[in-house]
Coordinates of C-alpha atoms in Angstrom, one line a residue:
X1 CA 0.0 0.0 0.0
X2 CA 1.2 3.3 -0.8
X3 CA 1.0 6.1 1.7
X4 CA 1.5 9.7 1.3
X5 CA 2.2 12.7 3.6
X6 CA 3.6 16.2 3.5
X7 CA 5.0 19.0 5.6
X8 CA 6.7 16.9 8.5
X9 CA 8.7 19.5 9.7
X10 CA 10.8 17.4 12.0
X11 CA 13.1 19.5 14.3
X12 CA 11.3 22.8 13.4
X13 CA 10.5 24.8 16.7
X14 CA 8.1 27.0 15.0
X15 CA 6.0 24.4 13.3
X16 CA 6.1 22.4 16.7
X17 CA 4.5 25.5 18.6
X18 CA 2.1 26.3 15.7
X19 CA 0.8 22.7 16.1
X20 CA 0.4 23.1 19.8
X21 CA 3.2 21.1 21.0
X22 CA 5.5 22.4 24.1
X23 CA 8.5 20.8 22.7
X24 CA 10.1 20.0 19.5
X25 CA 10.8 16.3 20.7
X26 CA 7.0 16.0 21.5
X27 CA 6.2 17.2 18.0
X28 CA 8.6 15.1 16.6
X29 CA 7.5 12.0 18.3
X30 CA 4.0 12.8 17.6
X31 CA 4.7 12.9 13.9
X32 CA 7.1 9.9 13.8
X33 CA 4.6 7.8 15.5
X34 CA 2.1 6.7 12.8
X35 CA 5.1 6.4 10.2
X36 CA 6.5 3.8 12.5
X37 CA 3.2 1.8 12.3
X38 CA 3.5 1.2 8.7
X39 CA 4.5 -2.3 7.4
X40 CA 8.0 -2.4 5.6
X41 CA 7.0 -5.6 3.8
X42 CA 3.9 -4.3 2.2
X43 CA 4.1 -0.4 2.4
X44 CA 5.8 2.4 0.9
X45 CA 6.0 6.1 1.8
X46 CA 6.0 9.1 -0.4
X47 CA 7.0 12.2 1.4
X48 CA 5.9 15.2 -0.5
X49 CA 8.4 17.8 0.9
X50 CA 9.4 19.8 4.0
X51 CA 11.0 17.1 6.3
X52 CA 12.7 19.8 8.2
X53 CA 13.1 23.6 9.0
X54 CA 15.7 23.9 6.4
X55 CA 18.8 24.5 8.2
X56 CA 21.7 22.2 8.3
X57 CA 21.0 21.0 12.0
X58 CA 17.3 20.5 11.2
X59 CA 18.0 18.7 8.2
X60 CA 20.5 16.3 9.9
X61 CA 17.9 15.7 12.7
X62 CA 15.0 15.0 10.4
X63 CA 16.8 12.8 8.3
X64 CA 18.4 10.9 11.4
X65 CA 14.7 10.3 12.6
X66 CA 13.3 9.2 9.3
X67 CA 16.4 6.7 8.8
X68 CA 14.9 4.8 11.9
X69 CA 11.9 3.9 9.5
X70 CA 12.2 0.4 7.9
X71 CA 9.5 1.2 5.0
X72 CA 10.7 2.1 1.8
X73 CA 10.5 6.1 1.3
X74 CA 10.4 8.5 -1.6
X75 CA 10.8 12.2 -1.4
X76 CA 9.3 14.9 -3.5
X77 CA 11.4 17.8 -2.4
X78 CA 9.7 21.0 -0.7
X79 CA 10.9 24.6 -0.2
X80 CA 12.3 23.8 3.4
X81 CA 14.2 20.9 2.0
X82 CA 18.0 22.0 1.2
X83 CA 18.1 19.4 -1.4
X84 CA 15.3 21.4 -3.5
X85 CA 16.6 22.9 -6.8
X86 CA 15.5 26.2 -5.7
X87 CA 18.5 26.6 -3.6
X88 CA 22.1 27.1 -5.0
X89 CA 24.3 24.3 -3.9
X90 CA 21.5 21.8 -3.6
X91 CA 23.4 19.2 -5.0
X92 CA 25.3 19.1 -2.1
X93 CA 22.8 17.8 0.0
X94 CA 21.6 14.9 -2.4
X95 CA 24.0 12.2 -1.0
X96 CA 22.7 12.9 2.7
X97 CA 18.8 12.5 1.3
X98 CA 19.7 9.6 -0.7
X99 CA 21.1 7.6 2.0
X100 CA 17.6 7.8 3.7
X101 CA 15.2 7.9 0.5
X102 CA 14.8 5.5 -2.2
X103 CA 14.3 8.2 -4.8
X104 CA 14.7 12.1 -4.4
X105 CA 12.9 14.3 -7.1
X106 CA 11.4 17.5 -7.5
X107 CA 8.1 16.1 -9.1
X108 CA 6.9 12.5 -9.2
X109 CA 4.2 10.3 -10.9
X110 CA 2.6 7.3 -9.7
X111 CA -0.8 5.7 -9.9
X112 CA -3.7 5.3 -7.2
X113 CA -6.5 2.9 -8.0
X114 CA -5.0 2.5 -11.7
X115 CA -5.1 6.2 -12.3
X116 CA -1.9 8.3 -13.1
X117 CA -1.3 11.1 -10.5
X118 CA 1.2 13.8 -10.2
X119 CA 3.4 14.3 -6.9
X120 CA 4.6 17.7 -6.2
X121 CA 5.2 19.7 -2.9
X122 CA 3.3 22.5 -4.3
X123 CA -0.3 22.7 -5.4
X124 CA -1.2 23.4 -9.0
X125 CA -0.2 26.9 -10.3
X126 CA -3.9 28.1 -10.1
X127 CA -4.2 27.4 -6.2
X128 CA -3.4 30.8 -4.7
X129 CA -0.8 30.8 -1.9
X130 CA -2.8 31.7 1.4
X131 CA 0.0 34.2 2.5
X132 CA -0.1 35.8 -1.2
X133 CA 3.7 34.8 -1.8
X134 CA 4.6 34.3 -5.3
X135 CA 8.4 33.2 -4.7
X136 CA 7.3 29.4 -5.4
X137 CA 5.4 30.1 -8.7
X138 CA 8.1 28.8 -11.0
X139 CA 8.0 25.3 -9.1
X140 CA 4.3 25.0 -9.3
X141 CA 3.0 22.7 -12.0
X142 CA 0.5 23.8 -14.6
X143 CA -3.0 21.9 -14.2
X144 CA -3.1 20.0 -17.4
X145 CA -5.8 17.5 -16.1
X146 CA -4.3 14.9 -14.1
X147 CA -4.7 14.3 -10.4
X148 CA -2.2 15.9 -8.3
X149 CA -1.3 14.9 -4.9
X150 CA 0.6 17.9 -2.8
X151 CA 1.7 19.3 0.5
X152 CA 2.9 22.9 1.3
X153 CA -0.5 24.6 2.1
X154 CA -0.7 23.4 5.8
X155 CA -4.6 23.4 5.3
X156 CA -6.7 21.1 7.1
X157 CA -8.9 20.8 3.9
X158 CA -8.1 17.6 2.0
X159 CA -9.1 19.1 -1.4
X160 CA -7.3 22.1 -2.9
X161 CA -9.1 22.1 -6.3
X162 CA -11.3 20.0 -8.1
X163 CA -8.4 17.4 -9.2
X164 CA -6.0 17.8 -6.4
X165 CA -5.4 16.6 -3.1
X166 CA -3.4 18.1 0.0
X167 CA -1.6 15.5 2.2
X168 CA -0.2 18.0 4.6
X169 CA -0.1 16.5 8.1
X170 CA -3.0 19.0 9.3
X171 CA -5.4 17.6 6.5
X172 CA -5.0 14.0 7.7
X173 CA -4.8 14.1 11.5
X174 CA -1.1 14.3 11.6
X175 CA -0.8 10.9 9.7
X176 CA -0.1 9.7 6.4
X177 CA -3.0 9.0 3.9
X178 CA -3.4 5.6 2.4
X179 CA -3.9 5.1 -1.3
X180 CA -7.2 3.8 -0.6
X181 CA -8.0 7.0 1.2
X182 CA -6.6 9.0 -1.9
X183 CA -8.9 7.0 -4.1
X184 CA -11.8 7.5 -2.1
X185 CA -11.1 11.4 -2.0
X186 CA -10.8 11.2 -6.0
X187 CA -14.3 9.5 -6.2
X188 CA -16.0 12.6 -4.7
X189 CA -15.6 14.7 -7.7

């Protein structure tokens, strides 16, 4: 079973506080707990960006925590991941990420219930940023009709547009969404 999640923000004090945790350690434990429940013999985890706060220490902590998982993982990079190509020198971080993730890419593609879906950290270009930022515009995919699974928004709403689904932790009770749940959401057109 494929699982999808985004915006873990491990080792990120500001997000830990915004999510109501008194300590980063408590936040990180709550984020990691459902991931440890995935079955490495059957499950695959797609992380759609922002594993950390963006700094070197946060990146190292997040990768160390994620390396304790036995489930195969793929990363679609986000704006808080130093390996994202929006950063000069992103390639310097690739080996660190590749040691933890089976694949690291800016955009991905897979199937959910037999239907092709795009994977990106960012929502489609037509979805406005709730903070009125435009510095990520060049990294947003155009909506050409395929389903998109994404993160970035931290919205508690699972749908960001007619054919796009947000898997930020806030939308899924701080846990990854299964392919079955995504497929059910896709049926709600």
